[in-house]
Coordinates of C-alpha atoms and ligand atoms in Angstrom, one line a residue:
X1 CA -44.5 -1.6 16.2
X2 CA -44.7 0.5 13.1
X3 CA -41.9 2.3 11.3
X4 CA -43.4 5.6 12.4
X5 CA -42.9 4.8 16.1
X6 CA -41.1 7.5 18.0
X7 CA -40.7 5.6 21.3
X8 CA -38.2 2.7 21.7
X9 CA -36.6 0.8 24.5
X10 CA -33.1 1.3 23.1
X11 CA -31.8 4.0 20.7
X12 CA -28.4 3.3 19.1
X13 CA -26.7 6.4 17.6
X14 CA -24.4 5.4 14.6
X15 CA -24.9 2.4 12.4
X16 CA -21.1 1.7 12.0
X17 CA -19.1 -1.2 13.2
X18 CA -20.2 -1.1 16.9
X19 CA -23.7 0.1 16.2
X20 CA -24.5 -2.8 13.9
X21 CA -23.3 -5.3 16.4
X22 CA -25.4 -3.7 19.2
X23 CA -28.6 -3.4 17.1
X24 CA -28.4 -7.1 16.2
X25 CA -27.7 -8.2 19.7
X26 CA -30.2 -6.0 21.6
X27 CA -33.1 -6.9 19.2
X28 CA -32.8 -10.7 19.7
X29 CA -35.6 -10.5 22.3
X30 CA -38.7 -9.7 20.3
X31 CA -40.4 -7.9 23.2
X32 CA -37.7 -5.2 23.2
X33 CA -37.8 -2.4 20.6
X34 CA -34.6 -1.0 19.1
X35 CA -33.9 2.0 16.9
X36 CA -30.6 2.3 15.0
X37 CA -29.9 5.7 13.5
X38 CA -27.1 6.2 10.8
X39 CA -26.1 9.5 9.2
X40 CA -24.9 7.8 6.0
X41 CA -26.7 5.8 3.3
X42 CA -27.4 2.1 3.3
X43 CA -24.6 -0.2 2.3
X44 CA -26.2 -1.4 -0.9
X45 CA -23.5 -0.1 -3.3
X46 CA -21.7 -3.1 -5.0
X47 CA -18.2 -1.6 -4.5
X48 CA -18.7 -1.9 -0.7
X49 CA -19.1 -5.7 -1.0
X50 CA -16.3 -6.5 -3.5
X51 CA -13.1 -6.9 -1.4
X52 CA -10.9 -4.9 -3.8
X53 CA -13.5 -2.1 -3.6
X54 CA -11.4 -0.8 -0.7
X55 CA -9.1 0.8 -3.3
X56 CA -12.0 3.1 -4.3
X57 CA -13.5 3.9 -0.9
X58 CA -11.0 5.9 1.1
X59 CA -12.2 9.0 -0.8
X60 CA -15.7 9.6 -2.0
X61 CA -19.3 9.5 -0.8
X62 CA -19.1 6.9 1.9
X63 CA -16.8 8.8 4.2
X64 CA -17.0 12.1 6.1
X65 CA -14.2 14.0 4.3
X66 CA -12.7 15.1 7.6
X67 CA -9.4 17.1 7.5
X68 CA -7.2 17.5 10.5
X69 CA -6.2 20.8 12.1
X70 CA -2.7 21.8 11.0
X71 CA -0.2 19.3 12.5
X72 CA 2.5 21.3 14.3
X73 CA 4.9 18.4 14.4
X74 CA 4.2 17.4 10.8
X75 CA 5.0 20.5 8.9
X76 CA 1.7 22.2 9.7
X77 CA 0.0 19.9 7.2
X78 CA -3.8 19.4 7.3
X79 CA -4.2 15.7 6.9
X80 CA -7.3 14.0 5.4
X81 CA -8.9 11.6 7.9
X82 CA -11.2 9.2 6.1
X83 CA -13.9 7.7 8.3
X84 CA -16.9 5.7 7.2
X85 CA -20.3 7.4 6.7
X86 CA -22.5 4.6 5.6
X87 CA -24.3 1.6 7.2
X88 CA -21.4 -0.5 8.5
X89 CA -19.3 2.6 9.1
X90 CA -15.6 2.0 8.8
X91 CA -16.3 -1.7 8.3
X92 CA -17.9 -0.9 5.0
X93 CA -14.9 0.9 3.5
X94 CA -12.0 -0.5 5.3
X95 CA -9.1 -2.8 4.2
X96 CA -10.7 -5.8 6.0
X97 CA -7.4 -6.7 7.7
X98 CA -8.4 -9.0 10.7
X99 CA -6.1 -8.3 13.7
X100 CA -7.0 -8.1 17.4
X101 CA -4.0 -6.5 19.0
X102 CA -1.9 -8.0 21.7
X103 CA -3.3 -9.6 24.9
X104 CA -1.2 -7.2 26.9
X105 CA -3.1 -4.2 25.5
X106 CA -6.3 -5.3 27.2
X107 CA -4.5 -6.3 30.4
X108 CA -3.0 -2.8 30.5
X109 CA -6.6 -1.4 30.2
X110 CA -7.2 -3.1 33.5
X111 CA -3.9 -2.5 35.3
X112 CA -3.3 1.1 34.2
X113 CA -6.8 2.5 33.6
X114 CA -9.0 0.6 36.1
X115 CA -11.1 -1.0 33.4
X116 CA -12.0 -4.1 35.4
X117 CA -13.6 -6.9 33.3
X118 CA -11.7 -6.0 30.1
X119 CA -8.7 -8.3 30.5
X120 CA -7.3 -10.3 27.7
X121 CA -8.9 -13.5 28.8
X122 CA -12.4 -12.0 28.8
X123 CA -11.8 -10.2 25.5
X124 CA -10.7 -13.5 23.9
X125 CA -14.1 -14.9 24.7
X126 CA -15.7 -12.0 22.8
X127 CA -13.3 -12.3 19.8
X128 CA -14.3 -16.0 19.6
X129 CA -18.0 -15.3 20.1
X130 CA -17.9 -13.0 17.1
X131 CA -15.8 -15.1 14.8
X132 CA -16.6 -17.4 11.9
X133 CA -13.1 -18.4 10.9
X134 CA -12.8 -20.6 7.8
X135 CA -9.4 -22.1 8.7
X136 CA -8.7 -21.7 12.5
X137 CA -10.2 -23.1 15.6
X138 CA -9.1 -24.1 19.1
X139 CA -7.5 -21.9 21.9
X140 CA -7.6 -18.6 20.0
X141 CA -10.2 -19.0 17.3
X142 CA -13.7 -20.2 16.5
X143 CA -16.3 -20.6 13.8
X144 CA -20.1 -20.2 13.5
X145 CA -20.2 -16.5 14.7
X146 CA -21.5 -13.6 12.7
X147 CA -18.1 -12.2 11.5
X148 CA -16.7 -14.0 8.5
X149 CA -12.9 -14.3 8.7
X150 CA -11.1 -15.9 5.8
X151 CA -7.7 -16.4 4.2
X152 CA -6.8 -14.6 1.0
X153 CA -8.4 -16.6 -1.9
X154 CA -5.2 -16.4 -4.0
X155 CA -2.3 -14.4 -2.6
X156 CA -0.6 -12.3 -5.3
X157 CA 2.8 -13.4 -6.7
X158 CA 4.3 -10.1 -5.3
X159 CA 2.8 -10.7 -1.9
X160 CA 4.3 -14.2 -1.8
X161 CA 7.7 -12.7 -2.7
X162 CA 7.3 -10.1 0.1
X163 CA 6.5 -12.9 2.7
X164 CA 9.6 -14.8 1.6
X165 CA 11.6 -11.6 1.9
X166 CA 10.5 -11.1 5.5
X167 CA 11.8 -14.6 6.2
X168 CA 15.0 -13.8 4.4
X169 CA 15.4 -10.8 6.7
X170 CA 15.2 -13.2 9.6
X171 CA 11.6 -13.0 10.8
X172 CA 9.7 -16.2 11.4
X173 CA 6.8 -17.1 9.1
X174 CA 3.6 -16.4 11.1
X175 CA 0.4 -18.3 9.9
X176 CA -1.8 -16.6 12.6
X177 CA -1.2 -13.0 13.7
X178 CA -4.0 -13.5 16.3
X179 CA -2.6 -16.6 17.9
X180 CA 0.4 -17.4 20.1
X181 CA 2.4 -14.3 19.0
X182 CA 2.0 -11.4 16.5
X183 CA 5.7 -11.5 15.7
X184 CA 6.7 -12.5 12.2
X185 CA 5.7 -12.1 8.5
X186 CA 2.7 -13.7 6.7
X187 CA -0.6 -13.2 5.0
X188 CA -3.4 -11.3 6.8
X189 CA -6.7 -13.0 7.4
X190 CA -9.5 -10.8 6.3
X191 CA -13.1 -10.0 7.4
X192 CA -14.6 -11.5 4.3
X193 CA -16.8 -14.5 3.7
X194 CA -17.2 -16.4 0.4
X195 CA -15.2 -13.8 -1.5
X196 CA -17.3 -10.8 -0.2
X197 CA -16.7 -8.2 2.5
X198 CA -18.1 -9.1 5.8
X199 CA -18.6 -5.8 7.7
X200 CA -20.6 -5.8 11.0
X201 CA -23.5 -4.6 8.8
X202 CA -23.3 -7.7 6.6
X203 CA -22.5 -10.2 9.4
X204 CA -24.7 -8.9 12.2
X205 CA -27.3 -6.4 11.0
X206 CA -28.5 -7.7 7.7
X207 CA -29.7 -11.1 9.1
X208 CA -31.6 -9.1 11.8
X209 CA -33.3 -6.7 9.4
X210 CA -36.6 -8.6 9.1
X211 CA -37.2 -8.4 12.9
X212 CA -40.3 -6.4 13.6
X213 CA -38.9 -4.9 16.8
X214 CA -35.8 -3.3 15.0
X215 CA -36.1 -0.1 13.0
X216 CA -33.1 1.2 11.1
X217 CA -33.0 4.8 9.8
X218 CA -30.3 5.9 7.4
X219 CA -29.5 9.4 6.2
X220 CA -30.6 10.6 9.6
X221 CA -28.2 12.5 11.8
X222 CA -28.5 12.7 15.6
X223 CA -28.0 16.4 16.5
X224 CA -28.4 16.1 20.3
X225 CA -29.1 13.8 23.2
X226 CA -32.1 15.1 25.1
X227 CA -31.2 15.1 28.8
X228 CA -33.7 15.8 31.6
X229 CA -32.5 15.9 35.2
X230 CA -29.2 14.3 34.3
X231 CA -31.0 11.4 32.6
X232 CA -30.8 10.8 28.8
X233 CA -34.4 10.4 27.6
X234 CA -34.3 10.8 23.8
X235 CA -32.5 12.1 20.7
X236 CA -33.1 15.0 18.4
X237 CA -32.4 14.2 14.7
X238 CA -32.1 16.0 11.4
X239 CA -32.9 14.5 8.1
X240 CA -32.6 16.9 5.1
X241 CA -34.6 19.9 6.2
X242 CA -36.8 18.1 8.7
X243 CA -36.2 17.5 12.4
X244 CA -37.7 15.0 14.8
X245 CA -37.3 13.6 18.3
X246 CA -37.3 9.9 19.4
X247 CA -37.5 8.9 23.0
X248 CA -35.8 5.9 24.7
X249 CA -37.5 4.2 27.7
X250 CA -34.4 2.2 28.7
X251 CA -31.1 3.5 27.3
X252 CA -29.4 5.5 24.6
X253 CA -26.2 3.9 23.3
X254 CA -23.8 6.2 21.4
X255 CA -21.7 4.4 18.8
X256 CA -20.8 7.3 16.5
X257 CA -17.1 6.5 16.3
X258 CA -14.0 8.2 17.7
X259 CA -14.9 11.6 16.0
X260 CA -18.7 11.4 16.1
X261 CA -19.2 10.3 19.7
X262 CA -17.3 13.1 21.4
X263 CA -18.8 15.6 19.0
X264 CA -22.3 14.4 19.9
X265 CA -21.5 14.5 23.7
X266 CA -20.3 18.1 23.3
X267 CA -23.3 19.1 21.3
X268 CA -25.4 17.7 24.1
X269 CA -23.7 19.7 26.7
X270 CA -21.4 17.0 28.1
X271 CA -17.7 17.8 28.0
X272 CA -15.0 20.3 29.0
X273 CA -16.7 23.6 29.9
X274 CA -14.0 25.4 27.9
X275 CA -14.9 23.6 24.7
X276 CA -18.6 24.0 25.3
X277 CA -18.5 27.7 26.2
X278 CA -16.5 28.5 23.1
X279 CA -19.2 26.9 20.9
X280 CA -22.0 28.6 22.9
X281 CA -23.4 25.3 24.4
X282 CA -25.2 25.1 27.8
X283 CA -23.4 22.7 30.1
X284 CA -25.4 19.7 31.2
X285 CA -22.5 17.8 32.8
X286 CA -18.9 18.8 33.2
X287 CA -16.7 15.9 31.9
X288 CA -13.2 17.1 31.0
X289 CA -12.1 14.0 29.2
X290 CA -14.6 14.2 26.3
X291 CA -12.7 14.6 23.1
X292 CA -9.3 14.3 24.8
X293 CA -6.9 11.3 24.5
X294 CA -7.3 11.0 20.7
X295 CA -4.9 8.4 19.5
X296 CA -4.2 7.1 16.0
X297 CA -1.4 5.1 14.3
X298 CA 0.7 7.5 12.2
X299 CA 1.3 5.7 8.9
X300 CA 4.3 6.0 6.5
X301 CA 4.3 4.5 3.0
X302 CA 7.1 3.8 0.4
X303 CA 6.1 2.8 -3.1
X304 CA 8.3 0.9 -5.6
X305 CA 8.2 0.4 -9.4
X306 CA 8.3 -3.1 -10.6
X307 CA 9.6 -4.8 -13.8
X308 CA 6.6 -7.0 -14.6
X309 CA 3.0 -6.1 -15.6
X310 CA 1.5 -8.0 -12.8
X311 CA 0.6 -5.5 -10.0
X312 CA -2.9 -4.6 -9.2
X313 CA -2.5 -0.8 -9.8
X314 CA -5.4 1.1 -11.1
X315 CA -7.4 -2.0 -11.4
X316 CA -10.2 -0.1 -13.2
X317 CA -8.0 1.1 -16.1
X318 CA -5.1 -1.2 -16.6
X319 CA -5.5 -4.3 -18.7
X320 CA -5.9 -7.3 -18.0
X321 CA -7.9 -6.5 -14.9
X322 CA -11.1 -4.9 -16.3
X323 CA -13.4 -7.4 -18.0
X324 CA -11.3 -10.5 -17.1
X325 CA -11.2 -9.6 -13.4
X326 CA -15.0 -9.0 -13.4
X327 CA -15.8 -12.3 -15.0
X328 CA -13.4 -14.3 -12.8
X329 CA -14.9 -12.7 -9.7
X330 CA -18.5 -13.2 -10.8
X331 CA -17.9 -16.8 -11.7
X332 CA -15.5 -18.0 -9.1
X333 CA -15.2 -15.2 -6.4
X334 CA -11.4 -15.3 -7.2
X335 CA -8.9 -13.1 -8.9
X336 CA -7.8 -9.5 -8.2
X337 CA -11.3 -8.3 -7.3
X338 CA -11.5 -11.0 -4.5
X339 CA -8.3 -9.6 -3.0
X340 CA -8.5 -7.0 -0.2
X341 CA -5.3 -5.5 -1.8
X342 CA -3.7 -5.2 1.6
X343 CA -2.4 -8.8 1.5
X344 CA 0.9 -9.2 3.3
X345 CA 1.6 -8.5 7.0
X346 CA 4.6 -8.1 9.3
X347 CA 5.0 -7.4 13.0
X348 CA 8.4 -6.6 14.4
X349 CA 10.2 -4.6 17.1
X350 CA 11.6 -1.1 17.1
X351 CA 12.6 -1.8 20.7
X352 CA 13.6 -5.3 21.5
X353 CA 12.9 -4.7 25.2
X354 CA 9.1 -4.5 24.4
X355 CA 7.1 -7.5 25.4
X356 CA 5.1 -7.7 22.1
X357 CA 5.9 -6.2 18.7
X358 CA 5.6 -2.5 18.4
X359 CA 5.7 -2.1 14.6
X360 CA 3.1 -3.3 12.1
X361 CA 3.6 -3.3 8.3
X362 CA 1.1 -3.8 5.4
X363 CA 2.2 -4.9 1.9
X364 CA 0.0 -4.1 -1.1
X365 CA 0.8 -5.6 -4.5
X366 CA -0.2 -2.2 -6.0
X367 CA 0.6 1.5 -5.7
X368 CA -1.7 4.5 -5.6
X369 CA -4.5 2.5 -3.9
X370 CA -5.4 4.8 -1.0
X371 CA -6.3 8.5 -1.2
X372 CA -3.2 10.5 -0.8
X373 CA -0.7 7.7 -1.6
X374 CA 1.0 8.1 -5.0
X375 CA 1.0 5.7 -7.9
X376 CA 4.3 5.0 -9.8
X377 CA 4.5 6.9 -13.1
X378 CA 3.9 3.8 -15.2
X379 CA 1.1 2.5 -13.0
X380 CA 3.0 -0.6 -12.0
X381 CA 4.1 -0.7 -8.4
X382 CA 3.9 -2.1 -4.9
X383 CA 3.4 -0.3 -1.5
X384 CA 4.7 -1.1 1.9
X385 CA 3.7 0.9 4.9
X386 CA 4.5 0.9 8.6
X387 CA 3.3 2.4 11.9
X388 CA 4.4 2.4 15.5
X389 CA 1.8 0.4 17.4
X390 CA 1.8 2.2 20.8
X391 CA 2.1 5.9 20.1
X392 CA 2.3 8.3 23.1
X393 CA 1.1 11.4 21.2
X394 CA -2.4 12.4 22.3
X395 CA -4.8 14.7 20.4
X396 CA -8.2 16.2 20.7
X397 CA -11.7 16.5 19.1
X398 CA -13.6 19.7 19.8
X399 CA -16.8 21.0 18.4
X400 CA -16.4 24.1 16.3
X401 CA -20.0 25.3 16.5
X402 CA -23.3 24.5 18.0
X403 CA -24.5 23.7 14.5
X404 CA -24.5 19.8 14.2
X405 CA -23.7 20.0 10.5
X406 CA -20.3 21.6 11.1
X407 CA -17.4 19.2 11.3
X408 CA -15.5 19.1 14.6
X409 CA -11.9 20.4 15.0
X410 CA -9.8 17.3 14.9
X411 CA -6.2 17.4 16.0
X412 CA -4.5 14.0 16.2
X413 CA -1.3 15.8 17.3
X414 CA 0.8 13.3 15.4
X415 CA 4.5 12.9 16.3
X416 CA 4.3 15.2 19.3
X417 CA 6.3 12.6 21.3
X418 CA 9.9 11.8 20.3
X419 CA 9.5 8.1 20.9
X420 CA 6.8 8.0 18.2
X421 CA 9.2 9.6 15.7
X422 CA 12.1 7.3 16.7
X423 CA 10.1 4.1 16.4
X424 CA 8.6 5.2 13.0
X425 CA 12.1 5.8 11.7
X426 CA 13.2 2.4 12.8
X427 CA 10.1 1.0 11.0
X428 CA 11.1 2.8 7.8
X429 CA 14.6 1.4 8.0
X430 CA 13.2 -2.1 8.4
X431 CA 10.9 -1.5 5.4
X432 CA 13.8 -0.7 3.2
X433 CA 15.7 -3.8 4.6
X434 CA 12.9 -6.2 3.8
X435 CA 12.4 -4.7 0.3
X436 CA 16.1 -5.2 -0.4
X437 CA 15.9 -9.0 0.2
X438 CA 16.3 -11.3 -2.8
X439 CA 12.7 -12.6 -3.2
X440 CA 11.1 -9.2 -3.6
X441 CA 14.0 -7.2 -4.9
X442 CA 14.2 -9.1 -8.1
X443 CA 10.9 -7.4 -9.1
X444 CA 11.9 -3.9 -8.0
X445 CA 13.3 -1.3 -10.4
X446 CA 13.1 1.8 -8.3
X447 CA 12.2 3.1 -4.8
X448 CA 10.0 6.2 -4.9
X449 CA 10.1 8.4 -1.9
X450 CA 7.3 11.0 -1.7
X451 CA 8.3 14.6 -2.5
X452 CA 11.6 13.4 -4.1
X453 CA 13.1 12.7 -0.7
X454 CA 16.4 10.8 -0.1
X455 CA 16.9 8.8 3.0
X456 CA 20.6 8.9 3.9
X457 CA 20.8 10.5 7.3
X458 CA 18.9 10.8 10.6
X459 CA 17.8 14.3 9.6
X460 CA 16.5 13.1 6.3
X461 CA 14.4 10.4 8.0
X462 CA 13.0 12.9 10.5
X463 CA 12.0 15.2 7.7
X464 CA 10.5 12.3 5.7
X465 CA 8.3 11.2 8.6
X466 CA 7.1 14.7 9.4
X467 CA 6.4 15.5 5.8
X468 CA 4.5 12.3 5.0
X469 CA 3.0 10.8 8.1
X470 CA -0.7 10.2 7.6
X471 CA -3.7 8.5 9.3
X472 CA -3.9 4.7 9.4
X473 CA -7.7 5.3 10.0
X474 CA -7.5 4.1 13.6
X475 CA -8.7 7.0 15.7
X476 CA -9.7 5.8 19.2
X477 CA -9.8 7.0 22.8
X478 CA -11.9 10.2 22.8
X479 CA -14.5 9.0 25.3
X480 CA -12.1 6.9 27.3
X481 CA -13.3 4.2 29.7
X482 CA -11.9 4.0 33.2
X483 CA -12.0 5.3 36.7
X484 CA -9.4 8.0 36.3
X485 CA -10.0 11.7 36.2
X486 CA -10.1 12.1 32.4
X487 CA -12.3 9.0 31.8
X488 CA -15.7 9.5 30.2
X489 CA -17.4 6.2 30.8
X490 CA -17.2 3.6 33.5
X491 CA -16.0 0.0 32.9
X492 CA -19.7 -0.7 32.3
X493 CA -19.6 2.0 29.5
X494 CA -22.0 4.3 31.4
X495 CA -21.3 8.0 30.9
X496 CA -20.2 9.4 34.2
X497 CA -22.9 11.6 35.8
X498 CA -25.7 11.0 33.2
X499 CA -28.3 8.2 33.6
X500 CA -29.4 5.8 30.8
X501 CA -26.5 6.8 28.5
X502 CA -23.7 4.6 27.4
X503 CA -21.0 4.9 24.8
X504 CA -19.8 1.7 23.1
X505 CA -17.4 2.0 20.1
X506 CA -13.8 2.7 19.3
X507 CA -13.9 5.9 21.3
X508 CA -13.9 4.1 24.6
X509 CA -10.5 2.5 24.2
X510 CA -8.3 4.0 27.0
X511 CA -5.2 3.1 24.9
X512 CA -5.0 2.1 21.3
X513 CA -4.6 -1.6 20.6
X514 CA -1.4 -2.9 18.9
X515 CA -3.0 -3.6 15.5
X516 CA -5.9 -2.5 13.2
X517 CA -8.9 -1.5 15.3
X518 CA -12.1 -3.1 13.8
X519 CA -11.9 -6.5 15.6
X520 CA -11.3 -4.8 18.9
X521 CA -14.3 -2.5 18.3
X522 CA -16.5 -5.5 17.5
X523 CA -15.4 -7.2 20.7
X524 CA -16.2 -4.0 22.6
X525 CA -19.7 -3.9 21.2
X526 CA -20.2 -7.6 21.9
X527 CA -19.3 -7.0 25.5
X528 CA -21.4 -3.8 25.7
X529 CA -24.5 -5.8 24.6
X530 CA -23.8 -8.4 27.3
X531 CA -23.5 -5.6 29.9
X532 CA -26.7 -3.9 28.8
X533 CA -28.7 -7.1 28.6
X534 CA -27.5 -8.3 32.0
X535 CA -28.5 -4.9 33.6
X536 CA -24.9 -4.1 34.7
Ligands
FAD601 C1 -10.4 3.5 5.2 C2 -10.3 2.7 6.5 C3 -9.6 1.5 6.5 C4 -9.5 0.8 7.6 N1 -8.9 -0.5 7.6 C5 -9.0 -1.3 8.6 C6 -8.6 -2.7 8.5 O1 -8.1 -3.1 7.5 N2 -8.8 -3.5 9.6 C7 -9.3 -3.0 10.8 O2 -9.3 -3.8 11.8 N3 -9.7 -1.7 10.9 C8 -9.6 -0.9 9.9 N4 -10.1 0.4 9.9 C9 -10.7 0.8 11.2 C10 -12.1 0.3 11.6 O3 -12.9 0.2 10.4 C11 -12.6 1.1 12.7 O4 -11.8 1.0 13.8 C12 -14.1 0.8 13.1 O5 -14.9 0.8 12.0 C13 -14.5 1.7 14.2 O6 -15.9 1.4 14.5 P1 -16.8 2.4 15.3 O7 -18.1 1.7 15.5 O8 -16.1 3.0 16.5 O9 -17.0 3.6 14.3 P2 -17.5 3.7 12.8 O10 -17.4 2.3 12.2 O11 -16.8 4.8 12.1 O12 -19.1 4.0 12.9 C14 -19.6 5.2 13.4 C15 -20.9 5.4 12.6 O13 -21.6 6.5 13.2 C16 -22.2 7.3 12.2 N5 -22.4 8.6 12.8 C17 -21.5 9.5 13.3 N6 -22.1 10.5 13.8 C18 -23.4 10.3 13.7 C19 -24.6 11.1 14.1 N7 -24.5 12.2 14.8 N8 -25.8 10.5 13.9 C20 -25.9 9.3 13.2 N9 -24.9 8.6 12.8 C21 -23.6 9.1 13.1 C22 -21.1 7.3 11.1 O14 -21.6 7.7 9.9 C23 -20.6 5.9 11.1 O15 -21.3 5.0 10.3 C24 -10.2 1.2 8.8 C25 -11.0 2.3 8.8 C26 -11.1 3.1 7.7 C27 -11.9 4.3 7.7

């Protein structure tokens, strides 16, 4: 097979987290040809591979620059929605926090959405199959898989104080958020290996790149799936000013993410007729659920000034991190650059009647790290954030135009359900409680609430949440799997009503998992590859 081939057995659209897993797994058999198409660039930039590079990647050239529609329950704000646009997708720019969600999440996919075969026991098999854990093994963990999972090389002094403070507040110390229980406070394990980021591109795709039967095209955007007689037969692509078509003899697998996958379905005439007609697109297949059921965790941050020059703020400009940090990292793969910055974790309850924790917190020994989150005035601070893990608000993704270069209209519809607001407020209250405990409070000089807010009444909390809620970068659910009316794919991930077409990425989650979403997406792609290869 040459690089100029236009005919492949499998075409995978989107070289993000799921796409990289699929490309590696489907191309194991040398007699099968695979094409992976990614809109963004290759992942060769060094910042992608240094764990602390996360602090530079939530804005800039490796993300799509999406902005939400005005959020009617969040002061009509248009909220930036960073999503990866680079080989490795979100996994090349994310915070590398390794969490899988609660087993109950997957069991609910089966019991409430009819997703047979996606129960927690089956998913645990895929989590373990993927995993190369440097510390844990046994019932919940494994090693030797493609995805490096590591402990923090050297947790920051401030993170240690935060973890002690969680215990002072009464939470148990948890050495494994992916083990017996999520509940408690501790250090996150991260998707890193030997002091470097391990995205699905690094762990799965790079080792497969020398296979002659695998072609990877970057900076190529799929503009449409070509459908003949209700069967997907190829894809049209654009690259700069040129266009091209590739055909697939077996299957096309869409893995363009929770915004990209429904957009591509709609561009291809698969979706709610109302959405398609308003963009002037001919209907190939009526599938009302495409672009519906959008879910994300709505994140709230508080930053604090500290009294010691030790935080990791503005690592590029504040001494002593510049040259020293670089040398320490190059020589030993340690020091601030080896940190993912999002170091400390906590899972707790807003509602004690829940079976598993419904609040998740991230502690960063720095402030001003992510786009849109402020730094303290002196550049010395820490950040704590929280979100409600099982939001009931549901949003939409709709194409704005038949022009594939135009961004879709994305409405996460944050905080449209009162329970989401109430749980988030309880999360904020717990944030302030943990930050007032002795171990961390001895460093804190001031709490900075965005927009000069004060939190002293229910109304002030409500206003704060509506004024400052933002994405946690976990959009899912827009091409939901299931056997219900608004489902888009079957439990085998086949698009209802169209042959030879599957979707396999974060968009197929019928309900968001109770944690960060990368590990779940990798497990989805692992299972998708098994389903495809076994002919299911
Ligand atoms: C800033 C950030 C921080 C995060 N932090 C964490 C974390 O710490 N831990 C965690 O578990 N999760 C985290 N996540 C979430 C996690 O990265 C995602 O859940 C995961 O990457 C989703 O995988 P995916 O394959 O569904 O989509 P993506 O990884 O987004 O991949 C989709 C790919 O498809 C490409 N694409 C889209 N449309 C087209 C098209 N038409 N043609 C060709 N290519 C196309 C995109 O460019 C992209 O590369 C974070 C995400 C972000 C953005």
